[in-house]
JSON list of C-alpha atoms in Angstrom, two decimals:
[
{"chain": "A", "resi": 1, "resn": "MET", "atom": "CA", "xyz": [82.33, 95.28, 79.33]},
{"chain": "A", "resi": 2, "resn": "TYR", "atom": "CA", "xyz": [84.87, 92.51, 79.99]},
{"chain": "A", "resi": 3, "resn": "ASN", "atom": "CA", "xyz": [84.82, 88.89, 78.91]},
{"chain": "A", "resi": 4, "resn": "THR", "atom": "CA", "xyz": [84.16, 87.13, 82.21]},
{"chain": "A", "resi": 5, "resn": "ASP", "atom": "CA", "xyz": [85.31, 83.73, 80.88]},
{"chain": "A", "resi": 6, "resn": "ALA", "atom": "CA", "xyz": [88.67, 85.20, 79.93]},
{"chain": "A", "resi": 7, "resn": "MET", "atom": "CA", "xyz": [88.84, 86.96, 83.28]},
{"chain": "A", "resi": 8, "resn": "PHE", "atom": "CA", "xyz": [88.26, 83.67, 85.13]},
{"chain": "A", "resi": 9, "resn": "VAL", "atom": "CA", "xyz": [90.92, 81.87, 83.13]},
{"chain": "A", "resi": 10, "resn": "ALA", "atom": "CA", "xyz": [93.39, 84.72, 83.50]},
{"chain": "A", "resi": 11, "resn": "SER", "atom": "CA", "xyz": [92.83, 85.14, 87.20]},
{"chain": "A", "resi": 12, "resn": "HIS", "atom": "CA", "xyz": [93.60, 81.47, 87.74]},
{"chain": "A", "resi": 13, "resn": "ASN", "atom": "CA", "xyz": [96.62, 81.33, 85.44]},
{"chain": "A", "resi": 14, "resn": "ASN", "atom": "CA", "xyz": [99.65, 82.56, 87.34]},
{"chain": "A", "resi": 15, "resn": "HIS", "atom": "CA", "xyz": [102.19, 80.89, 85.05]},
{"chain": "A", "resi": 16, "resn": "LEU", "atom": "CA", "xyz": [102.33, 82.99, 81.91]},
{"chain": "A", "resi": 17, "resn": "ASN", "atom": "CA", "xyz": [104.52, 82.17, 78.97]},
{"chain": "A", "resi": 18, "resn": "PRO", "atom": "CA", "xyz": [107.03, 85.03, 79.14]},
{"chain": "A", "resi": 19, "resn": "ASN", "atom": "CA", "xyz": [106.72, 85.64, 75.40]},
{"chain": "A", "resi": 20, "resn": "ASN", "atom": "CA", "xyz": [102.95, 85.35, 74.96]},
{"chain": "A", "resi": 21, "resn": "MET", "atom": "CA", "xyz": [101.40, 88.78, 74.63]},
{"chain": "A", "resi": 22, "resn": "ASP", "atom": "CA", "xyz": [97.86, 87.37, 74.30]},
{"chain": "A", "resi": 23, "resn": "GLU", "atom": "CA", "xyz": [98.10, 85.64, 77.68]},
{"chain": "A", "resi": 24, "resn": "LEU", "atom": "CA", "xyz": [99.52, 88.76, 79.26]},
{"chain": "A", "resi": 25, "resn": "LEU", "atom": "CA", "xyz": [96.79, 90.99, 77.83]},
{"chain": "A", "resi": 26, "resn": "THR", "atom": "CA", "xyz": [94.12, 88.59, 79.08]},
{"chain": "A", "resi": 27, "resn": "LYS", "atom": "CA", "xyz": [95.65, 88.79, 82.56]},
{"chain": "A", "resi": 28, "resn": "ILE", "atom": "CA", "xyz": [95.77, 92.61, 82.37]},
{"chain": "A", "resi": 29, "resn": "TYR", "atom": "CA", "xyz": [92.11, 92.82, 81.29]},
{"chain": "A", "resi": 30, "resn": "ALA", "atom": "CA", "xyz": [91.11, 90.50, 84.14]},
{"chain": "A", "resi": 31, "resn": "GLU", "atom": "CA", "xyz": [93.00, 92.54, 86.71]},
{"chain": "A", "resi": 32, "resn": "LEU", "atom": "CA", "xyz": [91.51, 95.77, 85.35]},
{"chain": "A", "resi": 33, "resn": "GLY", "atom": "CA", "xyz": [88.06, 94.25, 85.67]},
{"chain": "A", "resi": 34, "resn": "GLU", "atom": "CA", "xyz": [88.72, 93.30, 89.29]},
{"chain": "A", "resi": 35, "resn": "PHE", "atom": "CA", "xyz": [90.13, 96.77, 89.97]},
{"chain": "A", "resi": 36, "resn": "THR", "atom": "CA", "xyz": [87.10, 98.49, 88.45]},
{"chain": "A", "resi": 37, "resn": "LEU", "atom": "CA", "xyz": [84.66, 96.34, 90.38]},
{"chain": "A", "resi": 38, "resn": "ASN", "atom": "CA", "xyz": [86.46, 96.93, 93.67]},
{"chain": "A", "resi": 39, "resn": "VAL", "atom": "CA", "xyz": [86.76, 100.68, 93.12]},
{"chain": "A", "resi": 40, "resn": "GLN", "atom": "CA", "xyz": [83.02, 100.88, 92.59]},
{"chain": "A", "resi": 41, "resn": "LYS", "atom": "CA", "xyz": [82.42, 98.95, 95.80]},
{"chain": "A", "resi": 42, "resn": "ALA", "atom": "CA", "xyz": [84.95, 101.09, 97.68]},
{"chain": "A", "resi": 43, "resn": "GLU", "atom": "CA", "xyz": [83.21, 104.26, 96.56]},
{"chain": "A", "resi": 44, "resn": "GLY", "atom": "CA", "xyz": [80.10, 102.82, 98.18]},
{"chain": "A", "resi": 45, "resn": "GLY", "atom": "CA", "xyz": [81.92, 102.57, 101.49]},
{"chain": "A", "resi": 46, "resn": "ASN", "atom": "CA", "xyz": [83.28, 99.01, 101.38]},
{"chain": "A", "resi": 47, "resn": "LYS", "atom": "CA", "xyz": [86.72, 99.26, 103.04]},
{"chain": "A", "resi": 48, "resn": "SER", "atom": "CA", "xyz": [87.77, 95.72, 102.09]},
{"chain": "A", "resi": 49, "resn": "ALA", "atom": "CA", "xyz": [87.11, 96.51, 98.44]},
{"chain": "A", "resi": 50, "resn": "GLY", "atom": "CA", "xyz": [89.38, 99.53, 98.77]},
{"chain": "A", "resi": 51, "resn": "ARG", "atom": "CA", "xyz": [92.19, 97.28, 99.99]},
{"chain": "A", "resi": 52, "resn": "ARG", "atom": "CA", "xyz": [91.57, 94.86, 97.10]},
{"chain": "A", "resi": 53, "resn": "ALA", "atom": "CA", "xyz": [91.62, 97.77, 94.62]},
{"chain": "A", "resi": 54, "resn": "ARG", "atom": "CA", "xyz": [94.96, 98.96, 95.99]},
{"chain": "A", "resi": 55, "resn": "LYS", "atom": "CA", "xyz": [96.35, 95.43, 95.74]},
{"chain": "A", "resi": 56, "resn": "ALA", "atom": "CA", "xyz": [95.15, 95.25, 92.14]},
{"chain": "A", "resi": 57, "resn": "THR", "atom": "CA", "xyz": [97.18, 98.38, 91.34]},
{"chain": "A", "resi": 58, "resn": "LEU", "atom": "CA", "xyz": [100.32, 96.58, 92.53]},
{"chain": "A", "resi": 59, "resn": "ASN", "atom": "CA", "xyz": [99.48, 93.55, 90.40]},
{"chain": "A", "resi": 60, "resn": "LEU", "atom": "CA", "xyz": [98.79, 95.79, 87.40]},
{"chain": "A", "resi": 61, "resn": "GLU", "atom": "CA", "xyz": [102.12, 97.51, 87.88]},
{"chain": "A", "resi": 62, "resn": "LYS", "atom": "CA", "xyz": [103.90, 94.14, 87.58]},
{"chain": "A", "resi": 63, "resn": "LEU", "atom": "CA", "xyz": [101.83, 93.19, 84.54]},
{"chain": "A", "resi": 64, "resn": "PHE", "atom": "CA", "xyz": [102.52, 96.52, 82.82]},
{"chain": "A", "resi": 65, "resn": "LYS", "atom": "CA", "xyz": [106.25, 96.08, 83.41]},
{"chain": "A", "resi": 66, "resn": "GLU", "atom": "CA", "xyz": [106.05, 92.63, 81.81]},
{"chain": "A", "resi": 67, "resn": "PHE", "atom": "CA", "xyz": [104.09, 94.12, 78.90]},
{"chain": "A", "resi": 68, "resn": "ARG", "atom": "CA", "xyz": [106.85, 96.67, 78.42]},
{"chain": "A", "resi": 69, "resn": "ASN", "atom": "CA", "xyz": [109.54, 93.97, 78.49]},
{"chain": "A", "resi": 70, "resn": "ILE", "atom": "CA", "xyz": [107.74, 91.78, 75.95]},
{"chain": "A", "resi": 71, "resn": "SER", "atom": "CA", "xyz": [107.01, 94.69, 73.62]},
{"chain": "A", "resi": 72, "resn": "ILE", "atom": "CA", "xyz": [110.66, 95.79, 73.70]},
{"chain": "A", "resi": 73, "resn": "ARG", "atom": "CA", "xyz": [111.81, 92.23, 73.00]},
{"chain": "A", "resi": 74, "resn": "LYS", "atom": "CA", "xyz": [109.37, 92.04, 70.07]},
{"chain": "A", "resi": 75, "resn": "GLU", "atom": "CA", "xyz": [110.72, 95.32, 68.65]},
{"chain": "A", "resi": 76, "resn": "ASN", "atom": "CA", "xyz": [114.26, 93.99, 68.92]},
{"chain": "A", "resi": 77, "resn": "GLY", "atom": "CA", "xyz": [113.27, 90.68, 67.33]},
{"chain": "A", "resi": 78, "resn": "THR", "atom": "CA", "xyz": [114.21, 88.57, 70.35]},
{"chain": "A", "resi": 79, "resn": "VAL", "atom": "CA", "xyz": [110.68, 87.15, 70.83]},
{"chain": "A", "resi": 80, "resn": "VAL", "atom": "CA", "xyz": [109.39, 84.38, 68.61]}
]
């Protein structure tokens, strides 16, 4: 479902270029993959996975805000 190589790279790349949508999308896909995996484990009764899934939602929130900022800057022509 997800490219695991891209997920590994994205999960270990905390310094994104603030104008690079491709890097940001890779990070979002990786975090969604982690979220999905942990939700499935949590549904099976794994409490630690539930905590990791909740943490992933906070990380996704930050990534989605950055996506919004980049897309607005692209619309306004302020991103190269």
